[in-house]
CSV table of C-alpha atoms and ligand atoms in Angstrom, one decimal:
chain,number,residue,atom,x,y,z
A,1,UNK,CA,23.4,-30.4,-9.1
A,2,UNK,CA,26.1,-27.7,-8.3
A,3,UNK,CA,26.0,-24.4,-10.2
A,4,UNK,CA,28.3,-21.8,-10.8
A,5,UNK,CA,26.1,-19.1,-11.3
A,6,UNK,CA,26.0,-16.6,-8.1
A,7,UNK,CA,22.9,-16.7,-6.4
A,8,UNK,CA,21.0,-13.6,-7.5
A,9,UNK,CA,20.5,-10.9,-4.3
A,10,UNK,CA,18.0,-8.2,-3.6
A,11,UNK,CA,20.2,-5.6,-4.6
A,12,UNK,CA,20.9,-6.6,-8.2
A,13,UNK,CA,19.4,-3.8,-10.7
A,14,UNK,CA,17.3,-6.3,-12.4
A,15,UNK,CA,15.6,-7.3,-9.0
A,16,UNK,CA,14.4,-3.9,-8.4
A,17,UNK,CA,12.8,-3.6,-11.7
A,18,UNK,CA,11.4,-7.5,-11.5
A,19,UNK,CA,11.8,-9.2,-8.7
A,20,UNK,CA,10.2,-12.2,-9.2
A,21,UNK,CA,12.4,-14.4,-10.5
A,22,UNK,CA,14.4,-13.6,-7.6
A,23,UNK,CA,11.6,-14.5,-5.4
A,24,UNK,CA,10.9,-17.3,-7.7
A,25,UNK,CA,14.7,-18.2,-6.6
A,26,UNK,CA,14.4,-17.6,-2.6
A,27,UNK,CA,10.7,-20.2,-2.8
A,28,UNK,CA,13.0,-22.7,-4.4
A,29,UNK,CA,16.2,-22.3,-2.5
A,30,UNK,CA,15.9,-20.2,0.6
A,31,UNK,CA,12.5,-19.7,2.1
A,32,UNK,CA,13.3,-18.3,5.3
A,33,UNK,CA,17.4,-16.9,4.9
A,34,UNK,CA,19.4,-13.8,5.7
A,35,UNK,CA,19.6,-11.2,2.8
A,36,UNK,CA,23.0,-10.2,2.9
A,37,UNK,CA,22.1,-6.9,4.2
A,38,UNK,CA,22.4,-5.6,8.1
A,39,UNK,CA,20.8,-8.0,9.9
A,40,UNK,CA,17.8,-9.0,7.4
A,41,UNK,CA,16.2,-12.2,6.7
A,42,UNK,CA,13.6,-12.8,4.0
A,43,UNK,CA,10.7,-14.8,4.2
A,44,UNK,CA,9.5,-15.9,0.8
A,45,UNK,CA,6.7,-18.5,1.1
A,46,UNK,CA,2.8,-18.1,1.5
A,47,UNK,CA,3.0,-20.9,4.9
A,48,UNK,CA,5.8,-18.9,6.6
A,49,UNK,CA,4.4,-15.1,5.5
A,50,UNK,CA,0.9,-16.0,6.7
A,51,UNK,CA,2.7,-17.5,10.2
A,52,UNK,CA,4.8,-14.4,10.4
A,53,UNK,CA,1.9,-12.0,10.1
A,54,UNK,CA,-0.4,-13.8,13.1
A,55,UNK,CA,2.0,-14.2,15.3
A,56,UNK,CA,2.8,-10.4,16.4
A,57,UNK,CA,4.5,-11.7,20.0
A,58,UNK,CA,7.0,-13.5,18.3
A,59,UNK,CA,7.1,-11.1,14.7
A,60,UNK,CA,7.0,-7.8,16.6
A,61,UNK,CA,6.3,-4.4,14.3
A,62,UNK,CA,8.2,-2.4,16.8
A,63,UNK,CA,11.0,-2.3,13.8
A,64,UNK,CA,12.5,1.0,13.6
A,65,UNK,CA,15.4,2.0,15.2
A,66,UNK,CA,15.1,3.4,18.5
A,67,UNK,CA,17.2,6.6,18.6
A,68,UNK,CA,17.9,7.4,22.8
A,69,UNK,CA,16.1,10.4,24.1
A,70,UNK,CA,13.9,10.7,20.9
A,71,UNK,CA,10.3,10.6,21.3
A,72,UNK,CA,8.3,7.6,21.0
A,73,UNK,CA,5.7,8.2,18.4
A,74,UNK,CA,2.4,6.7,18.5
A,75,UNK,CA,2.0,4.9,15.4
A,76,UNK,CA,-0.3,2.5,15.2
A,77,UNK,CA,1.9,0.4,12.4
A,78,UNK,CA,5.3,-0.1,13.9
A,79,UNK,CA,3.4,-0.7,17.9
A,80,UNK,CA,2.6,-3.6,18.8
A,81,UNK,CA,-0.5,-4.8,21.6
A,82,UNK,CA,-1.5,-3.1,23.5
A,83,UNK,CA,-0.6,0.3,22.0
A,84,UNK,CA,-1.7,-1.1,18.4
A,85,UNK,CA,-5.2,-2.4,20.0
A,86,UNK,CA,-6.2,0.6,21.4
A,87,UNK,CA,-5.4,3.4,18.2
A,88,UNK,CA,-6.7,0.1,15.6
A,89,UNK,CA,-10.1,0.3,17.9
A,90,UNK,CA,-10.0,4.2,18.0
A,91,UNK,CA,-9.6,4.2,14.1
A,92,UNK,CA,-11.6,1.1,13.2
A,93,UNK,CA,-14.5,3.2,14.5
A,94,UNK,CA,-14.1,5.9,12.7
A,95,UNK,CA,-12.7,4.3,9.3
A,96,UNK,CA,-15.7,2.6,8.8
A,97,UNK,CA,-18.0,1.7,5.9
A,98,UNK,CA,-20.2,4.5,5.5
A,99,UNK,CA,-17.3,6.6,6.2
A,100,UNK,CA,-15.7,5.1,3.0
A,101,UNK,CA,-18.9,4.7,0.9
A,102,UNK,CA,-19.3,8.6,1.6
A,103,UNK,CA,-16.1,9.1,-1.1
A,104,UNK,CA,-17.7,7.1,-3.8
A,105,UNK,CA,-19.0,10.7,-5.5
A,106,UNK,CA,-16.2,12.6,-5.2
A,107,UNK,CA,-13.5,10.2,-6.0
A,108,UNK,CA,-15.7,9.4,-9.3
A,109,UNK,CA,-16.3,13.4,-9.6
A,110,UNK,CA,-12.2,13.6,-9.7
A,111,UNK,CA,-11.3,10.5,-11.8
A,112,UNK,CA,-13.6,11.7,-14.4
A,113,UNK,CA,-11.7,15.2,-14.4
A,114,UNK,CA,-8.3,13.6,-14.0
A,115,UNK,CA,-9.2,11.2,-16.7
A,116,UNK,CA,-10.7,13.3,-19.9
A,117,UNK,CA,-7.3,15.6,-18.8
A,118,UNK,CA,-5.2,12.1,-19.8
A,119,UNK,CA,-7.3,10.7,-22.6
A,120,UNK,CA,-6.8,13.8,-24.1
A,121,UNK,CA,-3.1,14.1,-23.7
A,122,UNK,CA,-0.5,12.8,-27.3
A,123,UNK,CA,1.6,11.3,-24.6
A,124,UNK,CA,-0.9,10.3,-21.2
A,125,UNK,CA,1.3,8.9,-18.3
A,126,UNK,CA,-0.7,7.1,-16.1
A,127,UNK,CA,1.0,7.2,-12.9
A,128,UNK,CA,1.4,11.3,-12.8
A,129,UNK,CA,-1.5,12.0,-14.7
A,130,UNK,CA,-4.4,9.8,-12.5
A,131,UNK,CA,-3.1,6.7,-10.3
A,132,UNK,CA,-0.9,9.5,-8.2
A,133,UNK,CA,-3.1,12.4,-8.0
A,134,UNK,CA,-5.9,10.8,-7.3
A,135,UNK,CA,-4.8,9.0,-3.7
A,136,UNK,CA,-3.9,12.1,-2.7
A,137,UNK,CA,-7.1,14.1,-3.4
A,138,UNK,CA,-9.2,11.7,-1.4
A,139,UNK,CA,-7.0,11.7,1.2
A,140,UNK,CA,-6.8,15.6,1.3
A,141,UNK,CA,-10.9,15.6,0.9
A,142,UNK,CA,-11.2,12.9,3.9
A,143,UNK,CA,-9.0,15.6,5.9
A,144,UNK,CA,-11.3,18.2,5.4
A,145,UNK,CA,-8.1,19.3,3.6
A,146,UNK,CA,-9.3,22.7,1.9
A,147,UNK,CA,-8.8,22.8,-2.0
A,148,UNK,CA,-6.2,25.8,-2.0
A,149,UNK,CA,-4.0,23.7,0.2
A,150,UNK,CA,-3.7,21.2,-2.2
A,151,UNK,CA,-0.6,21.9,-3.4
A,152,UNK,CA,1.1,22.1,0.0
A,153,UNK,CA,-0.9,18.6,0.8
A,154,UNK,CA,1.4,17.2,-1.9
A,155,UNK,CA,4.2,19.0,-1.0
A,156,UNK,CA,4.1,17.1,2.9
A,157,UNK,CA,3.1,14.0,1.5
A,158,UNK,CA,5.9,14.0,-1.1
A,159,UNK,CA,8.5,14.4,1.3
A,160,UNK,CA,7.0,12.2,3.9
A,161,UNK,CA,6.8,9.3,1.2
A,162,UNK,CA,10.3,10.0,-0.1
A,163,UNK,CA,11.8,9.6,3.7
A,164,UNK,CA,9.9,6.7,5.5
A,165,UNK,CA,12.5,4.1,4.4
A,166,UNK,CA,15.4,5.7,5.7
A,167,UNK,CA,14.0,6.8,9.2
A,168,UNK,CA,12.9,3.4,9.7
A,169,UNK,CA,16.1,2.2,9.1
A,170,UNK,CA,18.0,4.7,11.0
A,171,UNK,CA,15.3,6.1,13.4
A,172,UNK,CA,16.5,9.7,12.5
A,173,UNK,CA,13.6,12.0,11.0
A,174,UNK,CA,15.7,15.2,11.1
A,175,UNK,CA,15.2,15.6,7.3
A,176,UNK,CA,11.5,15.8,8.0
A,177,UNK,CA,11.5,18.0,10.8
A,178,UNK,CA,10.5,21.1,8.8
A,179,UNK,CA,7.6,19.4,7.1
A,180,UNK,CA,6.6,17.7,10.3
A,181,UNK,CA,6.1,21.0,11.9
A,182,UNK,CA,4.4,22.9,8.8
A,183,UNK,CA,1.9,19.6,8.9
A,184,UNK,CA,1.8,19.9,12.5
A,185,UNK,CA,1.1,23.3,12.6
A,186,UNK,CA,-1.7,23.3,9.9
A,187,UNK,CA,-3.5,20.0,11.3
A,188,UNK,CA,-3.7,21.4,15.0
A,189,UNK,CA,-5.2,24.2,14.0
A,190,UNK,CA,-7.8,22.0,11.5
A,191,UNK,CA,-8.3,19.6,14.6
A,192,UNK,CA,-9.1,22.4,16.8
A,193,UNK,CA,-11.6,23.7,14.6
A,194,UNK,CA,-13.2,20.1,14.3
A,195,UNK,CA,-13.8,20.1,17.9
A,196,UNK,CA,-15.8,23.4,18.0
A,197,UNK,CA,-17.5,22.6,14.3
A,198,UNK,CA,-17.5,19.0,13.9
A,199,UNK,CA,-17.8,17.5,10.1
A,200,UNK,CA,-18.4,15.0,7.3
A,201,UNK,CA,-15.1,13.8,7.0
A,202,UNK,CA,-13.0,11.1,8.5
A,203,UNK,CA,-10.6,13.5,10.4
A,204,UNK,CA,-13.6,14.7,11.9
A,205,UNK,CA,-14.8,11.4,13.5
A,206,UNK,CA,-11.3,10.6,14.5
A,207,UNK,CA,-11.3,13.2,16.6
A,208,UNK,CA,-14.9,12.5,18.0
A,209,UNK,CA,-14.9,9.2,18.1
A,210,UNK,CA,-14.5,7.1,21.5
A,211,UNK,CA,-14.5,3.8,23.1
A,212,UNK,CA,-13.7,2.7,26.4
A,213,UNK,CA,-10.1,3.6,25.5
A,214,UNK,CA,-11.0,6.7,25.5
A,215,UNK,CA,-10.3,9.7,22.8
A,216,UNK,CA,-7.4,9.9,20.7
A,217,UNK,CA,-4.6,12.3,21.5
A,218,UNK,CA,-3.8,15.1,19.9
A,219,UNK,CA,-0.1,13.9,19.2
A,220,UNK,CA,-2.0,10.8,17.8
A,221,UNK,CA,-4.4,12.3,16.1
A,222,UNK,CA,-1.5,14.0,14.3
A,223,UNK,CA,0.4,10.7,14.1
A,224,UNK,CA,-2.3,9.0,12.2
A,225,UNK,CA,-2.5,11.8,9.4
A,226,UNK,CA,0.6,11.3,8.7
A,227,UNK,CA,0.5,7.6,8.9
A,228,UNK,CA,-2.6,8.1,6.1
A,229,UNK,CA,-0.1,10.1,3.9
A,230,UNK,CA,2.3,7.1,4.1
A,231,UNK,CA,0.2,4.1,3.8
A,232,UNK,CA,-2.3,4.8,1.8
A,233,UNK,CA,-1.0,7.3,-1.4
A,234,UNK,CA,1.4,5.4,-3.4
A,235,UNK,CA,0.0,1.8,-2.2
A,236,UNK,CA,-3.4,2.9,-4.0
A,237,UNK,CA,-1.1,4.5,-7.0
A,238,UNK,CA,0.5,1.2,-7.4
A,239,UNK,CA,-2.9,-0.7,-7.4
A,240,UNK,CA,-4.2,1.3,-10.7
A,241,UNK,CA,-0.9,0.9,-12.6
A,242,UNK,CA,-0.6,-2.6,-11.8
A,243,UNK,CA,-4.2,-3.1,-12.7
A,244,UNK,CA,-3.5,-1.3,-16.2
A,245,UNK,CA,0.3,-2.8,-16.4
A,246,UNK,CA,-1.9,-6.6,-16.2
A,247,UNK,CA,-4.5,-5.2,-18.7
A,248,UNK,CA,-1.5,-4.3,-21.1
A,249,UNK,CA,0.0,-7.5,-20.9
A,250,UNK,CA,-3.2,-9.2,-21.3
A,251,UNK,CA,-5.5,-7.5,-23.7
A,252,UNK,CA,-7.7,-10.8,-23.4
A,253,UNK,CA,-8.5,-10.1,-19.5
A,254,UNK,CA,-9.4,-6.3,-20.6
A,255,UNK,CA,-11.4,-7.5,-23.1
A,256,UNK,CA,-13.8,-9.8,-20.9
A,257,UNK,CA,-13.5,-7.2,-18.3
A,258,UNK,CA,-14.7,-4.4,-20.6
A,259,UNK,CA,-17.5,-6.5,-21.9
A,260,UNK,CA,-18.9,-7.8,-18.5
A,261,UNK,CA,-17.6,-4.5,-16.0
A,262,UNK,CA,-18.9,-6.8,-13.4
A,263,UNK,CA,-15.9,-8.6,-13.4
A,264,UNK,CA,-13.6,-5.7,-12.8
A,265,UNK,CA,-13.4,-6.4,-8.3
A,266,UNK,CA,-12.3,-10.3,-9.4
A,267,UNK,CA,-9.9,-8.5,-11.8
A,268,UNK,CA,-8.8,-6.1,-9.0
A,269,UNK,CA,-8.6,-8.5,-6.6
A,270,UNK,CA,-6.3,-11.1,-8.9
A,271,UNK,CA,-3.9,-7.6,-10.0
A,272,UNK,CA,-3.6,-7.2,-6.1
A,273,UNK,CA,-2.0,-10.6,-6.3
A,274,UNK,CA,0.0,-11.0,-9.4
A,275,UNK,CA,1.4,-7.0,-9.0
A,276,UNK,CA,1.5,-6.5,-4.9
A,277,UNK,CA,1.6,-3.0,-4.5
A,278,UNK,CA,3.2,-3.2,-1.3
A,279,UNK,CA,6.2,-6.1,-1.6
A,280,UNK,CA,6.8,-6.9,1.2
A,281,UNK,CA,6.5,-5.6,5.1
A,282,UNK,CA,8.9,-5.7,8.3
A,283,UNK,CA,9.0,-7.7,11.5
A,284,UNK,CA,11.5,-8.3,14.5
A,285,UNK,CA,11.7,-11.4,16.2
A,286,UNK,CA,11.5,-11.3,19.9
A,287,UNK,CA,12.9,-14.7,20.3
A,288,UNK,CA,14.7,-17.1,18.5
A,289,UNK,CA,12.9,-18.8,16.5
A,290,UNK,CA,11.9,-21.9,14.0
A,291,UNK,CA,10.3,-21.4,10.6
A,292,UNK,CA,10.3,-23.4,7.3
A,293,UNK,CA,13.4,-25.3,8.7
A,294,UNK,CA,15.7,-22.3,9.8
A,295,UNK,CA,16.3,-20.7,13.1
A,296,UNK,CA,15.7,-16.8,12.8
A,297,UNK,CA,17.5,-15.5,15.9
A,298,UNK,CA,16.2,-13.1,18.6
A,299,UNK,CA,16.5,-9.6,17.8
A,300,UNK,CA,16.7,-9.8,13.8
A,301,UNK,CA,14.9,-7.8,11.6
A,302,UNK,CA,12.9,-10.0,8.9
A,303,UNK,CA,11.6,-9.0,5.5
A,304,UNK,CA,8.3,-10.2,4.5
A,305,UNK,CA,7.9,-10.6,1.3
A,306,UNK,CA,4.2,-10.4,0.3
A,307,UNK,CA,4.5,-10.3,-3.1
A,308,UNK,CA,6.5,-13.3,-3.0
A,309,UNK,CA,4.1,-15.3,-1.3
A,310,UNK,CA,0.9,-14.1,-3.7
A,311,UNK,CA,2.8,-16.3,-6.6
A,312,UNK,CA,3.6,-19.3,-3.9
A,313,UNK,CA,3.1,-22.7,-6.2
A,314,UNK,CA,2.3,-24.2,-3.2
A,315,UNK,CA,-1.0,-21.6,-2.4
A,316,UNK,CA,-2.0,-20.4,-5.8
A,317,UNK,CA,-2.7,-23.0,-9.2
A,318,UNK,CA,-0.5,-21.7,-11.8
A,319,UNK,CA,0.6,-18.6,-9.8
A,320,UNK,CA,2.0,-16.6,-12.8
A,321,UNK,CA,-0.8,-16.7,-14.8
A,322,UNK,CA,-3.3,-13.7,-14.5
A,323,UNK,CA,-7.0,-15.2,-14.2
A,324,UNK,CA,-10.4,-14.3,-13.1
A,325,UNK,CA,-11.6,-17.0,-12.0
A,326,UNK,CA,-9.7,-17.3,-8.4
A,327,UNK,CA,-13.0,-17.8,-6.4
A,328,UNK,CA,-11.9,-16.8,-3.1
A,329,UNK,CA,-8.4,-15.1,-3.5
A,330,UNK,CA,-6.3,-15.9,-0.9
A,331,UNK,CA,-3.5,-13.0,-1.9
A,332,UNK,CA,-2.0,-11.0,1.2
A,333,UNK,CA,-1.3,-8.0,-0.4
A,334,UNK,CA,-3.0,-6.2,2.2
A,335,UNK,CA,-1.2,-8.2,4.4
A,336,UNK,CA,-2.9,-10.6,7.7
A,337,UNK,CA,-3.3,-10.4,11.1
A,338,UNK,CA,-3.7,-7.3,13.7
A,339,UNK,CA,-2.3,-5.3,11.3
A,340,UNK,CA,-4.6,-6.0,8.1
A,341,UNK,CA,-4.7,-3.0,5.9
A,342,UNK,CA,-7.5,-0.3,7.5
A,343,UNK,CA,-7.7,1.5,4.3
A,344,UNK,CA,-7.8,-1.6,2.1
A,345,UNK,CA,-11.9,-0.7,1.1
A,346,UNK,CA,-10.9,3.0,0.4
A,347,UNK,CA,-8.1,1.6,-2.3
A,348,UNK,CA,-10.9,-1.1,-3.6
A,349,UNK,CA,-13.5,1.6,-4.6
A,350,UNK,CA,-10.7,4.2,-5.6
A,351,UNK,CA,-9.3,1.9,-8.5
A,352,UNK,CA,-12.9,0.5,-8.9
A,353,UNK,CA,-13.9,4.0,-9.6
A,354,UNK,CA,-11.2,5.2,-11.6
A,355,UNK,CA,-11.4,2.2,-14.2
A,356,UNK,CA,-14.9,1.5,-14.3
A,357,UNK,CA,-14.9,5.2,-15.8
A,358,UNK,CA,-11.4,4.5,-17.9
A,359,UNK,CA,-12.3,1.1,-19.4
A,360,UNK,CA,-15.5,2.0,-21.6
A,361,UNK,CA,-13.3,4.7,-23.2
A,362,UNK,CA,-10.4,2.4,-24.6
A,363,UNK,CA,-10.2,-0.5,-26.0
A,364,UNK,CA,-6.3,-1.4,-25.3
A,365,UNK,CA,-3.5,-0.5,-23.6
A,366,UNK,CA,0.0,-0.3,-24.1
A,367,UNK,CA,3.1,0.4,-22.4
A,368,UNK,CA,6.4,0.2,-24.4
A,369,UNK,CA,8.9,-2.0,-22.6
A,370,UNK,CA,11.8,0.8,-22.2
A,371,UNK,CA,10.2,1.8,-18.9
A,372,UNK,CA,11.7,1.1,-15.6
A,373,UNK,CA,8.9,-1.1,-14.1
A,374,UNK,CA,10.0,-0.8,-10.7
A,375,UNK,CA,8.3,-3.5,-9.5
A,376,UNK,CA,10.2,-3.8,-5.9
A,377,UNK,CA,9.5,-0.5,-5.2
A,378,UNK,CA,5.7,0.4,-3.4
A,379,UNK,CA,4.1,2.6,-5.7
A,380,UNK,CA,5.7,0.9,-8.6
A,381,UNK,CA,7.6,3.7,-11.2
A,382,UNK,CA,7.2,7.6,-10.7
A,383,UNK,CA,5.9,8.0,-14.0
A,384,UNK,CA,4.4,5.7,-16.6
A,385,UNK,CA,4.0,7.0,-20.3
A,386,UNK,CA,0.8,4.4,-21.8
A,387,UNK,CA,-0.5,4.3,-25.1
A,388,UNK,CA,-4.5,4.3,-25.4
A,389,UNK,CA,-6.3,2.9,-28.2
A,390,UNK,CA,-9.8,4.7,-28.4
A,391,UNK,CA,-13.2,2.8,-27.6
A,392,UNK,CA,-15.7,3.7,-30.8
A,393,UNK,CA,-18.1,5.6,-29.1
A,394,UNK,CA,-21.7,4.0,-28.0
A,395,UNK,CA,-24.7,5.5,-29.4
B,1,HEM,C1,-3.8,-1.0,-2.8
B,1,HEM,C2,-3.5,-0.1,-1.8
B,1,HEM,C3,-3.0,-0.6,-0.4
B,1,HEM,C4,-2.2,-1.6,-0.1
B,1,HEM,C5,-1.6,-2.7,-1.1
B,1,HEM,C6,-1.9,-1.6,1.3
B,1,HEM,C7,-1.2,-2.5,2.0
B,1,HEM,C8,-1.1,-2.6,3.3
B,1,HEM,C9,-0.4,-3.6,4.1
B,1,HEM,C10,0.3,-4.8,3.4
B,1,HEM,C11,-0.5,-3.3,5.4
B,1,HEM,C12,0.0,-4.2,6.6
B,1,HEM,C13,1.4,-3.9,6.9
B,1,HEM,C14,2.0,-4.7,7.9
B,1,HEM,O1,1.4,-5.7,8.4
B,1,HEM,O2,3.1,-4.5,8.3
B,1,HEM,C15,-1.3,-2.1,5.5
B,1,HEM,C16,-1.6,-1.5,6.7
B,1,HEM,C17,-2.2,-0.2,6.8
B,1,HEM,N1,-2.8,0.5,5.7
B,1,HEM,FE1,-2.8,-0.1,3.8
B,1,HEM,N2,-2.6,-0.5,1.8
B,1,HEM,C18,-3.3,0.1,0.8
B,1,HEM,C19,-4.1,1.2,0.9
B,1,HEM,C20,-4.3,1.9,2.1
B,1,HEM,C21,-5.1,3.1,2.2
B,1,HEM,C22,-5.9,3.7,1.0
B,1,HEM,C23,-5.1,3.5,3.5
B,1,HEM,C24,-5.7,4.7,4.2
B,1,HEM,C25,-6.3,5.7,3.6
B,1,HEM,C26,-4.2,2.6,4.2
B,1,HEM,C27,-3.9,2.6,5.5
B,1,HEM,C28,-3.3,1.6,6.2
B,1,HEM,C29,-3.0,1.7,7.6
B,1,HEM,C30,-3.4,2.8,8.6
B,1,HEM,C31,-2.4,0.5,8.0
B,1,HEM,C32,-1.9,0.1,9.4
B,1,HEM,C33,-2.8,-0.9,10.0
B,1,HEM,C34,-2.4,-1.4,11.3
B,1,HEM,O3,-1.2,-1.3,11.7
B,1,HEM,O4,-3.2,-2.0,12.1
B,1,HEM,N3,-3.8,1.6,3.3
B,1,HEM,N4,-1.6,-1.7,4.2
């Protein structure tokens, strides 16, 4: 059957606010096909994503540009092996368990702050008024990141959030260069004192920590705070407002979930899938190469489109519909591979934290549908206004 309809593209409006019909559309029609855009392909289906993401020789994350002359930066996303191996074993070290499980007080401590400030609010906004401050805080806490210097924590991670598209694309981080060297500046001097005084804090065992590769640099040391800043903010944001976005949409989940809180990690895990946080993630082919029936060639930067591939027909039973009873969830929102997300039991506990205090006090949720969803975007919107209905208070 031939349409006349165009086929719908990335960059339509609509997309950005719901994409998935348009991924819906790229499963159906074109699984693994150029976007229209510089030189990018998309990837759209659970098979091809999860070959993609384990096979790093052929999907390489050296994706950004490489500007001549500029300085090769250590970051342990966008490197491949061996580089990758050695600052993922470095970090794995000191990322680990206890490490996280050490948060568990004061992330509860600040969503129970962050939260009576909403709930008492005529018009709360979830995004600015707990699922944005509250990555941040942990992140600035797990820095050693004194509480006065909050403000200028944000400040950095603001502007280091609002440019990471563009350098990738371009290679050129000029419009961060004053930032880079305020956050520079301030974490030498933190890093220094770590070394004299060490600790409890992550950035503390980063910079003791050591394996037969030996100690991480300073310059990476650096590199990885900001990577932290990047990956792991507006990622964890999106995870709480997709998690109440799901709960507004279906008030029977929040209801089961409310009355039985142990289902809340099944209902985080299944709002990882149905909401990624984190659409999609970039690769560049180092050959040419054959997936689901097209030939990518070498050099080509492909889009990976995670969220696509967490509704997949062909991987999930009735894919759009939002349930709690996934047994093992097979979702790659936190992606596969070498590069599996490090942080991904810090953002677990945050938003298990943060609602197993917010659910007990409401008893619905609502969010009116005027507001840009921004669904493309990781993070989701800047600002989301949501209407509570009050829990009666327990005796
Ligand atoms: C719900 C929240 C989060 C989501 C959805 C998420 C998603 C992801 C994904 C998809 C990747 C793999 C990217 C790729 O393969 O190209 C990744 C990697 C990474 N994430 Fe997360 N992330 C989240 C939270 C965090 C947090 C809280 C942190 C740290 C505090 C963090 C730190 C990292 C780091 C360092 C990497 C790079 C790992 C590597 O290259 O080996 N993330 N994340």
């Amino acid at each position: 059957m031939t349409s006349t309809k165009p086929a719908p593209t990335l960059f339509d409006p609509a997309v950005a606010n719901d994409p998935y019909p348009f991924y819906a559309y790229l499963r159906r029609e074109a699984p693994v096909a150029p976007l229209g855009l510089m030189d990018l392909w998309g990837i759209a289906r659970h098979e091809d994503v999860l070959r993609v993401l384990r096979d790093p020789e052929t999907f390489s994350s050296v994706v950004g540009q490489r500007v001549p002359g500029m300085e090769e930066l250590p970051s342990m996303l966008f490197n491949d092996p061996p580089i990758h191996t050695r600052l993922r074993g470095l970090i794995a070290k000191a990322f680990t368990p206890r490490v996280v499980e050490l948060q568990r007080e004061s992330i509860a401590a600040r969503a129970r702050e962050l939260i009576d400030a909403m709930l008492a609010k005529p018009d709360p906004d979830i995004v600015l008024d707990l699922a944005y401050p509250l990555p941040v805080m942990v992140i600035a806490h797990m820095l050693g990141v004194a509480d006065g210097d909050h403000a200028t924590f944000k400040r950095w991670s603001d502007a280091i959030i609002e440019n990471v598209a563009p350098i990738l694309l371009t290679g050129d981080d000029s419009a961060l260069s004053g930032v880079n060297q305020e956050f520079d500046a301030y974490f030498s001097k933190r890093l220094a004192k770590l070394r004299r005084e060490p600790e409890e804090n992550l950035l503390s065992e980063l910079v003791h920590v050591e394996t037969d590769e030996g100690k991480l640099t300073e310059l990476e040391l650096l590199m990885f705070c900001r990577l932290l800043l990047v990956a792991g903010n507006e990622t964890t944001t999106g995870l709480i407002v997709n998690a109440t976005r799901a709960f507004s949409e279906h008030p029977d989940v929040l209801a089961r979930v409310r009355a039985d809180l142990s289902l809340l990690p099944a209902a985080l895990e299944e709002a990882l899938r149905y909401y990624a946080p984190f659409p999609a993630t970039f690769r560049r082919t180092t050959r040419d190469v054959e997936i689901g029936g097209a030939t990518i060639p070498k050099d080509t930067r492909v889009l990976v489109f995670l969220a696509s591939a967490n509704r997949d027909e062909r991987a999930f039973e009735k894919p759009d519909e939002f349930r709690l009873d996934r047994g093992t969830n097979r979702h790659v929102a936190f992606g596969m591979g070498i590069h599996y997300c490090v942080g991904a039991p810090l953002a677990r506990l945050e938003a298990e934290v943060a609602l197993r205090d917010l659910l007990p006090r409401i008893s619905a949720v609502s969010i009116s549908p005027d507001q840009d969803a921004a669904l493309l975007r990781p993070g989701g919107p800047k600002s989301l206004r949501v209407g509570f209905s009050m829990a009666r208070a327990s005796a």
